[in-house]
XYZ file of C-alpha atoms in Angstrom:
651
model
C 230.827 58.103 -70.878
C 231.842 54.279 -72.054
C 230.165 51.306 -71.720
C 227.978 51.205 -74.739
C 224.981 48.662 -74.575
C 223.851 47.592 -77.618
C 221.121 46.379 -75.602
C 218.178 44.391 -76.265
C 215.855 46.652 -78.264
C 212.953 45.218 -76.141
C 210.764 47.917 -74.560
C 207.286 48.613 -74.810
C 204.236 49.997 -73.349
C 202.583 49.619 -70.135
C 199.598 47.118 -70.852
C 197.525 48.115 -68.363
C 195.578 50.866 -66.110
C 195.583 54.751 -66.116
C 199.119 54.941 -68.035
C 197.444 55.059 -71.230
C 200.113 56.198 -74.183
C 201.225 52.890 -76.053
C 205.064 52.566 -76.292
C 204.995 49.856 -78.905
C 203.150 47.179 -80.124
C 204.174 43.878 -78.383
C 202.869 40.370 -79.024
C 199.087 41.021 -77.708
C 198.644 37.253 -77.468
C 201.447 36.817 -74.788
C 200.803 39.867 -73.120
C 197.397 38.891 -72.197
C 198.465 35.448 -71.055
C 200.981 36.804 -69.028
C 198.597 39.150 -67.363
C 196.292 36.405 -66.561
C 198.616 33.844 -65.184
C 200.328 36.881 -63.173
C 198.520 36.467 -59.868
C 199.198 40.031 -57.982
C 202.466 40.270 -56.471
C 203.778 42.082 -53.189
C 206.973 44.455 -53.840
C 209.217 42.192 -52.023
C 208.213 38.698 -53.685
C 211.087 37.153 -54.714
C 210.699 36.550 -58.685
C 214.065 35.438 -59.381
C 216.743 34.615 -57.402
C 220.379 33.205 -58.487
C 223.952 32.769 -57.597
C 226.517 34.902 -60.027
C 230.246 35.875 -60.938
C 231.658 38.769 -61.664
C 233.744 40.488 -64.208
C 237.243 40.382 -63.829
C 236.582 36.761 -63.130
C 238.350 36.430 -60.091
C 235.896 39.214 -58.186
C 233.590 38.422 -55.203
C 230.518 35.595 -55.894
C 226.912 37.156 -55.508
C 223.802 36.239 -54.677
C 221.062 38.003 -56.399
C 217.519 38.422 -56.100
C 214.912 39.717 -58.536
C 211.613 41.766 -56.717
C 209.191 44.272 -58.695
C 210.652 46.697 -57.133
C 214.731 46.087 -56.908
C 217.559 43.955 -57.689
C 219.108 42.846 -54.167
C 222.686 42.000 -54.193
C 224.231 39.912 -51.645
C 228.413 39.184 -51.745
C 228.611 35.487 -50.489
C 232.512 34.682 -51.146
C 235.507 35.611 -50.527
C 233.417 37.152 -47.245
C 229.907 37.579 -46.673
C 228.808 41.281 -46.122
C 226.553 41.601 -42.906
C 225.978 45.047 -44.001
C 226.014 44.608 -47.797
C 226.866 48.435 -49.400
C 225.220 49.120 -53.029
C 223.253 46.128 -52.073
C 219.703 47.037 -53.028
C 219.379 48.549 -56.790
C 215.782 50.034 -56.808
C 214.443 49.611 -60.719
C 213.592 53.216 -60.108
C 217.263 54.013 -61.146
C 217.803 51.291 -63.371
C 217.581 52.318 -67.428
C 218.470 49.206 -68.775
C 220.271 45.991 -69.737
C 222.028 43.887 -71.927
C 223.755 40.515 -72.235
C 227.329 40.279 -73.281
C 229.803 37.351 -73.985
C 233.546 37.335 -73.961
C 236.018 37.592 -76.895
C 237.863 34.196 -75.667
C 236.586 31.523 -76.726
C 237.979 29.726 -74.267
C 235.059 31.199 -71.710
C 231.501 29.378 -71.517
C 230.274 31.975 -68.848
C 227.725 34.696 -70.033
C 227.324 38.571 -68.402
C 224.501 40.010 -67.104
C 225.082 43.995 -67.253
C 222.667 46.420 -65.840
C 223.297 50.555 -66.098
C 222.183 52.044 -63.052
C 222.506 56.224 -61.954
C 222.112 56.277 -58.537
C 222.130 59.339 -56.341
C 225.770 60.278 -54.556
C 226.249 61.084 -51.103
C 225.804 64.542 -52.369
C 222.349 64.203 -54.235
C 223.647 64.324 -57.867
C 223.434 61.211 -60.022
C 226.011 59.347 -61.842
C 226.175 56.342 -63.967
C 227.445 53.004 -63.011
C 227.206 49.551 -64.161
C 226.730 46.134 -62.202
C 228.130 43.334 -64.611
C 227.498 39.481 -63.153
C 228.953 36.577 -64.649
C 226.295 33.186 -65.166
C 228.963 30.214 -64.993
C 226.563 27.629 -62.991
C 226.605 25.227 -66.386
C 229.251 23.560 -68.061
C 228.135 25.248 -71.541
C 227.929 28.687 -72.908
C 224.288 28.059 -74.232
C 223.023 27.161 -70.835
C 225.056 30.093 -69.357
C 223.639 32.562 -71.672
C 219.863 31.136 -71.433
C 220.425 32.198 -68.012
C 221.738 35.460 -68.563
C 219.027 36.144 -71.342
C 216.360 35.038 -68.480
C 217.503 37.495 -66.190
C 217.710 40.288 -69.042
C 214.093 39.748 -70.132
C 212.467 39.659 -66.653
C 214.192 42.841 -65.748
C 213.180 44.556 -68.835
C 210.080 43.352 -68.374
C 209.693 44.969 -65.213
C 211.028 47.992 -66.198
C 208.415 48.122 -68.772
C 205.288 47.205 -66.547
C 204.990 44.256 -68.314
C 203.526 41.125 -66.238
C 205.202 38.049 -65.991
C 203.683 34.853 -66.329
C 202.993 32.732 -63.339
C 204.227 29.458 -64.533
C 207.794 31.231 -64.449
C 208.298 30.619 -67.846
C 210.360 33.859 -69.191
C 210.959 33.549 -73.043
C 211.878 35.947 -75.447
C 208.006 36.263 -76.691
C 207.299 38.611 -73.900
C 209.901 41.554 -75.248
C 207.525 43.457 -78.099
C 209.838 45.133 -80.654
C 211.772 48.842 -79.537
C 209.319 52.154 -79.447
C 210.177 54.290 -81.810
C 210.878 57.737 -80.659
C 211.241 61.233 -82.522
C 213.709 63.299 -80.588
C 213.974 67.183 -81.362
C 216.286 68.845 -79.712
C 217.023 72.976 -79.456
C 220.724 72.585 -79.435
C 221.225 75.995 -78.255
C 218.770 75.802 -75.421
C 219.394 76.115 -72.039
C 222.783 78.444 -72.207
C 223.711 75.997 -75.328
C 224.057 72.725 -73.210
C 221.473 71.337 -74.844
C 223.100 69.261 -77.707
C 225.864 68.416 -75.222
C 223.367 67.260 -72.430
C 221.598 65.411 -74.972
C 224.891 63.610 -76.332
C 226.697 63.159 -73.148
C 223.360 61.680 -70.954
C 220.142 61.995 -73.110
C 221.585 59.352 -75.950
C 223.406 56.797 -73.837
C 220.481 56.547 -71.504
C 217.750 55.980 -73.746
C 220.158 53.379 -76.031
C 220.816 51.578 -72.774
C 217.148 51.324 -72.566
C 216.664 49.669 -76.200
C 214.684 53.225 -77.363
C 214.597 53.322 -81.031
C 215.100 56.632 -81.971
C 215.560 59.138 -84.933
C 216.481 62.944 -83.977
C 216.871 66.144 -85.485
C 218.175 69.150 -84.641
C 215.598 72.348 -84.836
C 216.860 75.541 -87.009
C 214.615 77.904 -86.124
C 211.408 78.993 -84.383
C 208.529 76.706 -85.925
C 210.593 74.569 -87.052
C 208.955 71.779 -84.568
C 206.013 72.806 -85.397
C 206.760 72.590 -89.219
C 208.030 68.724 -88.844
C 205.347 67.441 -86.661
C 202.659 68.933 -89.353
C 203.989 66.698 -92.503
C 205.274 63.514 -89.977
C 203.386 59.885 -90.759
C 202.920 59.541 -87.403
C 202.153 55.529 -88.285
C 205.653 55.004 -88.119
C 206.197 56.748 -84.560
C 205.204 55.990 -81.092
C 206.110 59.232 -79.460
C 207.753 62.801 -80.139
C 210.282 64.264 -77.380
C 211.356 67.520 -77.346
C 215.015 67.986 -75.541
C 214.953 71.572 -74.630
C 212.836 74.052 -72.579
C 209.148 74.373 -72.750
C 208.625 75.991 -75.928
C 209.535 73.437 -78.019
C 206.988 71.112 -76.898
C 204.411 74.156 -77.204
C 205.391 74.028 -81.152
C 204.890 70.405 -81.067
C 201.962 70.053 -79.817
C 200.322 73.100 -81.729
C 201.502 71.626 -84.860
C 199.538 67.992 -84.268
C 196.636 70.394 -83.676
C 196.933 72.179 -87.138
C 196.768 69.240 -89.116
C 193.542 68.151 -90.905
C 193.784 64.940 -88.990
C 193.955 66.426 -85.548
C 191.600 64.172 -83.818
C 194.088 61.461 -84.534
C 197.406 63.117 -84.425
C 196.700 64.586 -80.905
C 196.896 61.130 -79.565
C 200.462 60.583 -80.294
C 202.230 60.534 -76.718
C 204.352 63.547 -76.740
C 207.821 63.961 -73.945
C 210.136 66.514 -72.583
C 213.768 66.286 -71.647
C 214.334 69.652 -69.910
C 217.499 71.449 -71.039
C 215.861 74.779 -70.822
C 215.580 78.106 -68.686
C 212.576 77.238 -67.219
C 211.267 73.180 -67.292
C 208.124 73.849 -66.210
C 206.166 70.933 -67.635
C 209.337 68.438 -66.542
C 209.286 69.432 -62.996
C 205.712 68.140 -62.807
C 206.923 64.839 -64.540
C 209.778 64.808 -61.772
C 207.247 65.358 -58.942
C 204.637 62.581 -60.511
C 207.330 59.921 -60.923
C 207.959 60.013 -57.064
C 211.471 61.702 -57.219
C 213.035 64.726 -55.275
C 212.731 67.811 -56.573
C 215.879 68.761 -58.822
C 217.076 71.287 -61.280
C 219.541 70.872 -63.809
C 221.429 67.491 -65.045
C 219.754 66.117 -62.065
C 216.134 67.316 -63.418
C 217.141 66.082 -66.865
C 218.751 62.290 -65.285
C 215.457 61.852 -63.445
C 213.363 62.662 -66.565
C 215.512 60.505 -68.949
C 214.768 57.707 -66.418
C 211.541 57.969 -66.513
C 210.777 58.200 -70.555
C 213.289 54.886 -70.086
C 210.596 52.813 -68.470
C 207.658 54.282 -70.696
C 204.098 54.674 -70.140
C 201.608 57.658 -70.676
C 199.045 59.919 -68.963
C 196.984 61.535 -70.142
C 197.004 65.606 -70.575
C 194.948 68.071 -70.139
C 194.923 70.947 -73.346
C 193.809 74.579 -72.922
C 192.398 75.794 -75.749
C 192.923 79.636 -75.898
C 191.098 82.177 -78.721
C 193.024 85.874 -78.933
C 191.668 89.038 -79.886
C 191.815 88.486 -83.517
C 189.683 85.040 -83.112
C 192.597 82.720 -84.091
C 193.240 80.359 -81.507
C 196.507 78.490 -79.899
C 196.399 75.496 -77.518
C 198.350 75.755 -74.242
C 199.514 72.699 -71.511
C 200.881 75.389 -69.098
C 199.942 78.744 -67.975
C 198.181 81.644 -69.771
C 199.940 84.773 -67.956
C 199.163 88.937 -67.971
C 201.162 90.971 -65.341
C 203.714 90.285 -63.590
C 204.263 87.417 -64.464
C 204.284 88.129 -68.391
C 206.388 91.050 -67.923
C 209.299 89.495 -66.160
C 209.115 86.007 -68.652
C 209.409 88.740 -71.801
C 211.508 91.293 -70.265
C 213.443 88.808 -69.122
C 214.470 87.657 -72.815
C 217.716 89.690 -72.483
C 219.212 87.615 -69.985
C 218.109 84.307 -71.670
C 222.475 83.544 -71.685
C 222.012 83.018 -67.940
C 219.729 80.304 -68.009
C 217.124 80.112 -65.552
C 219.253 82.875 -63.262
C 217.314 85.410 -65.901
C 214.357 84.317 -64.144
C 215.499 86.111 -60.588
C 216.985 88.769 -61.772
C 213.643 89.959 -63.887
C 212.190 89.415 -60.584
C 214.369 91.726 -59.263
C 213.704 94.177 -61.663
C 210.134 93.411 -61.884
C 209.585 94.147 -57.936
C 211.642 97.405 -58.074
C 209.166 99.030 -61.161
C 206.153 97.402 -59.734
C 202.806 98.004 -61.902
C 198.967 97.029 -61.742
C 196.617 96.402 -64.418
C 192.816 97.026 -64.571
C 191.011 94.439 -66.046
C 188.121 92.020 -65.956
C 188.563 88.335 -65.186
C 185.364 86.280 -65.158
C 185.443 82.051 -64.871
C 183.311 79.377 -65.343
C 183.819 77.569 -62.045
C 184.187 73.575 -61.769
C 181.509 71.924 -61.267
C 183.607 69.606 -58.554
C 185.523 71.050 -55.855
C 189.033 70.486 -56.342
C 191.472 68.960 -53.565
C 192.278 71.689 -51.440
C 195.655 73.570 -51.895
C 196.613 72.922 -48.497
C 195.043 70.286 -46.026
C 195.717 73.059 -43.223
C 194.756 76.590 -44.855
C 191.818 75.569 -47.182
C 190.464 79.412 -48.125
C 186.962 79.225 -49.504
C 186.770 78.643 -53.823
C 187.577 82.124 -55.896
C 189.198 83.639 -52.684
C 192.386 80.967 -52.423
C 196.358 82.430 -53.039
C 198.494 81.113 -55.243
C 201.793 82.624 -57.160
C 203.920 82.754 -59.954
C 207.155 82.432 -61.829
C 207.745 82.959 -65.464
C 208.314 80.246 -68.340
C 211.206 80.758 -71.146
C 209.694 81.679 -74.561
C 210.859 78.885 -77.391
C 214.368 79.590 -78.246
C 215.361 80.741 -81.288
C 218.048 78.223 -82.917
C 220.096 78.494 -86.145
C 222.186 75.905 -86.907
C 222.183 73.399 -89.645
C 220.408 70.367 -90.072
C 222.250 66.897 -90.517
C 220.901 63.875 -90.948
C 222.298 60.526 -90.103
C 222.143 57.675 -87.659
C 223.244 56.070 -84.591
C 221.873 53.362 -82.190
C 225.012 53.831 -79.587
C 225.798 55.748 -76.708
C 228.766 58.078 -77.599
C 230.288 60.572 -77.565
C 229.031 60.772 -81.202
C 230.510 63.746 -83.521
C 227.092 64.102 -85.480
C 224.415 66.813 -84.787
C 221.448 64.281 -86.028
C 221.305 60.994 -85.503
C 218.951 58.002 -85.671
C 218.876 54.215 -84.667
C 218.831 51.309 -86.342
C 215.021 50.770 -85.577
C 214.190 54.202 -87.118
C 211.735 53.704 -89.568
C 213.284 55.469 -92.439
C 215.673 53.587 -94.370
C 218.870 55.477 -93.236
C 222.727 55.398 -93.916
C 224.714 52.444 -92.098
C 227.073 53.900 -89.528
C 230.244 52.473 -87.339
C 231.705 54.015 -84.804
C 235.364 53.301 -83.885
C 235.447 50.675 -86.373
C 233.095 48.421 -85.128
C 230.991 47.845 -81.775
C 231.445 49.466 -78.743
C 234.656 48.078 -76.551
C 232.953 47.058 -73.250
C 236.348 46.134 -71.640
C 237.242 49.881 -70.476
C 233.772 50.510 -68.039
C 234.415 46.958 -66.866
C 237.296 44.728 -67.728
C 240.642 44.183 -65.891
C 243.944 42.955 -66.345
C 244.092 39.544 -68.041
C 240.896 39.730 -68.838
C 238.973 39.391 -72.249
C 236.580 42.044 -72.901
C 233.011 41.622 -73.560
C 230.770 42.191 -76.043
C 227.343 42.556 -77.092
C 225.186 38.896 -77.299
C 223.443 39.316 -80.057
C 220.366 37.166 -79.802
C 219.119 39.491 -76.917
C 220.329 42.503 -78.201
C 218.477 41.762 -81.349
C 214.895 40.569 -80.547
C 212.363 38.721 -83.365
C 211.209 41.686 -85.565
C 213.879 43.949 -84.752
C 216.405 45.105 -87.039
C 220.042 44.212 -86.667
C 222.072 46.810 -84.639
C 223.710 49.309 -87.503
C 227.192 49.540 -87.693
C 228.616 53.621 -87.861
C 230.720 55.618 -90.358
C 231.253 58.927 -90.348
C 228.443 60.932 -91.148
C 229.197 63.995 -94.506
C 228.585 67.086 -93.475
C 226.495 68.723 -96.133
C 223.224 70.377 -96.694
C 219.816 68.637 -95.294
C 219.157 65.154 -96.656
C 215.759 63.746 -96.233
C 214.697 60.530 -97.734
C 211.844 60.690 -99.325
C 210.105 57.916 -96.929
C 210.553 59.867 -93.980
C 207.648 61.512 -94.074
C 209.197 64.550 -92.846
C 208.874 67.877 -94.912
C 211.519 69.444 -96.455
C 213.113 72.452 -94.627
C 210.925 75.986 -95.426
C 212.257 79.550 -94.832
C 211.501 80.805 -91.406
C 207.955 82.065 -90.371
C 206.432 82.439 -87.545
C 203.054 80.438 -86.876
C 201.155 80.847 -83.651
C 197.776 79.998 -83.878
C 195.970 76.843 -84.643
C 192.920 76.733 -86.961
C 191.861 72.794 -86.111
C 191.137 71.331 -82.608
C 187.968 70.441 -80.952
C 185.456 73.027 -80.737
C 184.627 75.098 -77.481
C 181.449 74.276 -76.759
C 181.805 76.260 -73.057
C 182.264 79.907 -74.660
C 180.252 82.100 -76.173
C 181.905 84.796 -78.855
C 184.775 86.545 -77.619
C 182.931 89.829 -76.692
C 179.344 88.284 -76.199
C 177.841 88.622 -72.844
C 178.288 85.202 -70.575
C 176.316 82.841 -69.286
C 174.579 83.644 -65.734
C 176.770 80.776 -64.126
C 179.772 82.453 -64.993
C 182.276 84.932 -62.067
C 183.100 88.290 -63.141
C 185.567 90.036 -60.874
C 186.574 93.861 -62.261
C 189.927 94.572 -60.064
C 193.105 96.275 -60.076
C 195.494 93.502 -60.685
C 199.438 92.955 -59.691
C 198.750 89.418 -61.748
C 196.859 86.985 -63.381
C 197.958 83.197 -63.959
C 196.160 80.412 -65.143
C 197.872 76.991 -65.356
C 197.135 73.914 -65.710
C 200.243 71.358 -64.232
C 201.520 72.042 -61.047
C 204.560 73.241 -61.818
C 205.356 77.146 -63.378
C 209.514 76.025 -63.462
C 211.312 73.309 -62.112
C 211.312 74.762 -58.450
C 207.567 76.802 -58.618
C 205.082 74.795 -57.511
C 201.918 77.056 -58.075
C 199.606 74.035 -58.012
C 200.515 71.587 -56.110
C 197.396 70.230 -56.020
C 196.974 69.796 -59.358
C 197.218 66.835 -61.897
C 197.821 66.238 -65.932
C 194.212 65.207 -66.228
C 192.421 66.800 -63.193
C 189.997 68.438 -66.486
C 190.864 72.158 -64.755
C 192.538 75.395 -64.989
C 193.541 76.554 -62.135
C 193.463 80.451 -61.621
C 195.321 82.740 -59.454
C 195.498 86.197 -59.110
C 197.033 88.990 -57.137
C 195.085 92.178 -56.795
C 196.762 95.462 -55.913
C 198.347 97.458 -52.673
C 200.097 93.976 -52.288
C 203.823 94.944 -50.940
C 206.940 94.097 -52.639
C 208.006 92.187 -49.537
C 204.779 90.215 -49.071
C 205.111 89.430 -53.871
C 208.554 88.011 -52.905
C 207.712 85.896 -50.253
C 204.988 84.401 -52.641
C 207.684 83.674 -54.192
C 209.797 81.984 -52.224
C 207.019 79.689 -50.578
C 206.061 78.352 -53.644
C 209.329 77.116 -54.315
C 207.875 74.579 -51.452
C 204.931 74.957 -52.580
C 203.489 76.402 -48.894
C 202.515 79.943 -50.739
C 198.688 78.944 -49.703
C 199.184 78.688 -46.111
C 200.451 82.365 -45.898
C 197.019 84.104 -45.904
C 198.160 86.461 -48.595
C 194.744 89.217 -48.686
C 195.719 90.083 -52.360
C 195.767 86.874 -53.455
C 193.079 85.024 -55.283
C 192.304 81.111 -56.598
C 189.485 79.724 -58.348
C 189.419 76.373 -60.538
C 187.828 76.581 -63.758
C 186.722 74.852 -66.907
C 186.987 77.882 -68.789
C 187.713 81.636 -68.552
C 187.941 85.220 -69.688
C 190.512 87.788 -69.566
C 189.712 91.396 -70.735
C 192.665 93.607 -70.110
C 190.969 97.627 -69.300
C 195.028 98.928 -69.039
C 195.543 99.989 -73.022
C 199.205 98.520 -72.858
C 200.675 95.078 -71.078
C 201.681 91.328 -71.893
C 200.399 88.625 -72.699
C 201.640 85.149 -72.672
C 200.627 81.584 -73.578
C 203.210 79.202 -72.482
C 206.316 81.940 -72.365
C 204.801 83.079 -76.047
C 204.232 86.290 -76.387
C 200.635 86.633 -78.173
C 198.475 89.859 -79.008
C 197.319 92.287 -76.184
C 193.842 92.475 -75.747
C 190.587 90.072 -74.584
C 190.985 86.838 -74.818
C 189.222 83.567 -73.384
C 189.753 79.878 -72.882
C 188.535 76.502 -72.394
C 190.325 73.225 -70.862
C 189.670 70.047 -73.111
C 190.758 67.195 -70.201
C 192.729 64.625 -71.600
C 193.374 65.697 -75.107
C 196.935 65.064 -75.505
C 199.467 62.236 -74.047
C 202.226 63.032 -72.037
C 205.006 60.470 -71.797
C 205.634 60.774 -68.021
C 207.154 57.237 -66.801
C 205.535 55.372 -63.973
C 203.377 57.310 -61.087
C 205.104 57.894 -57.614
C 204.030 54.779 -56.526
C 206.720 52.814 -58.565
C 209.369 54.981 -59.387
C 209.700 56.533 -55.644
C 213.281 56.469 -54.895
C 214.053 54.539 -51.464
């Protein structure tokens, strides 16, 4: 990818409503003033309108109209288009923007560039840039002011910030860039995680102006150790670039801190580069995008991350037989689901195909497990799984698909910095806006050469406008230099603990008390429901997805305060079980009317396996086998989700 933006590093949080996670800390008085002055606008209300040229300069001229949902582009000359092609750019497809200037001293025009990821005819996303020439004034200063006005307005819309009702658009509206800690498992997703991060994630978040530090994890529980030692005040979010296992480590690390009550408020995000990618599938659905897998899912989630905004995230506290405790954001599984999950580990090199192969092998050797399932029913009836086929509570349906265990990674950890979209040779990077003082770097001797993306024969190359690229209060863009290979170097001020030897940490000693749960092994209160059955599987799930393409609980929300219990009793045929799997890809398995399938919405549950041998998993992690119990803690965490579907839905 060429065309590296040193785009404006002005990002921030959504300042309102149900999106609760803060991105950055903007100028509060300006935001309050803008909110007070900005009346509600229809999606089609023009916010800005103007005429622009194109780059190269001999290209067509356009009329641009910016609304709260899209940028409308109409060609004016040489010949107006009756049906403009590419004339509508939804903001849901925009990662960021920047202003540029020509390197030719005689060029008085300024340039406004947007970075987009439209879907192609075959459905996949590809990066595209649109560069417009502001040339309506006689001087560069006037043209630059117009280009900046458009860039500021677009950035505010992308961040969910209101524009002032008086039409005064200045850099005061833009807060400092949010500071993100990116944790990457370089061997996630069949070893593609680092390559995808370098080629797609870092360019996109740089286009959005996000400030970041990036660390490659070296081993299992490395991420957990890192977040346990962070100075959280230096960060606005922690984002994992891997499968679900790395986020499991992060959340349990935050909850194992002595200051867990503040630590768990840290917004966390996930960019899918693993096998299962269940939470990313739920984030993708929440954002209003069509179901996606692989690279398309990663690009969708990256676009949502660039928009900012957090959402309350329910966390399930799970107490194991030994009395130790861990926290789940995804699922607790026993029987067929956990068997397939763990046994398919030998096929990890195949990526998500491992689950398909593991499912086929599991069906061939289908087992049943005797057990006792007890639960505290939800006091509020959840939405019916399907409007046309709602089943009685505790007699509904659901199914499964395994979630990957956290990847084992062993690679050297190097710390360096970068702010620009690459390719970058370094295995660990950071933007110049990162909290720790990192070495000043340079890429190819200086700033990125933009002419490769947008230049034409005879046109002077463009370079970033330094004023808009560096809003007040933000660090100057860093130059880059090669990074020396060697052992990890962690500056004393970084707030990161030094690497420690391999050691498995699987339980939390802190976190909120489980006030709904009696001691494990003691009698349950009379308002609990108990089932003793021969089960094929038991699954407790929090979000809607159990895999990127497995919608296990289509009615579930991140913050509904419920754990969705489902089970399959013995007596189901292999064909019927396979049919449930296939229907789950569309979220339509509730309509099959399978008599062996049960469902209940609960606030807490206890599972007591009566079969002496079996496998239990929490978020894909194998845990000790034996009785366990769990309680939902509504809205305990914060998940970076981007705007909800009403804003992010594709046209």
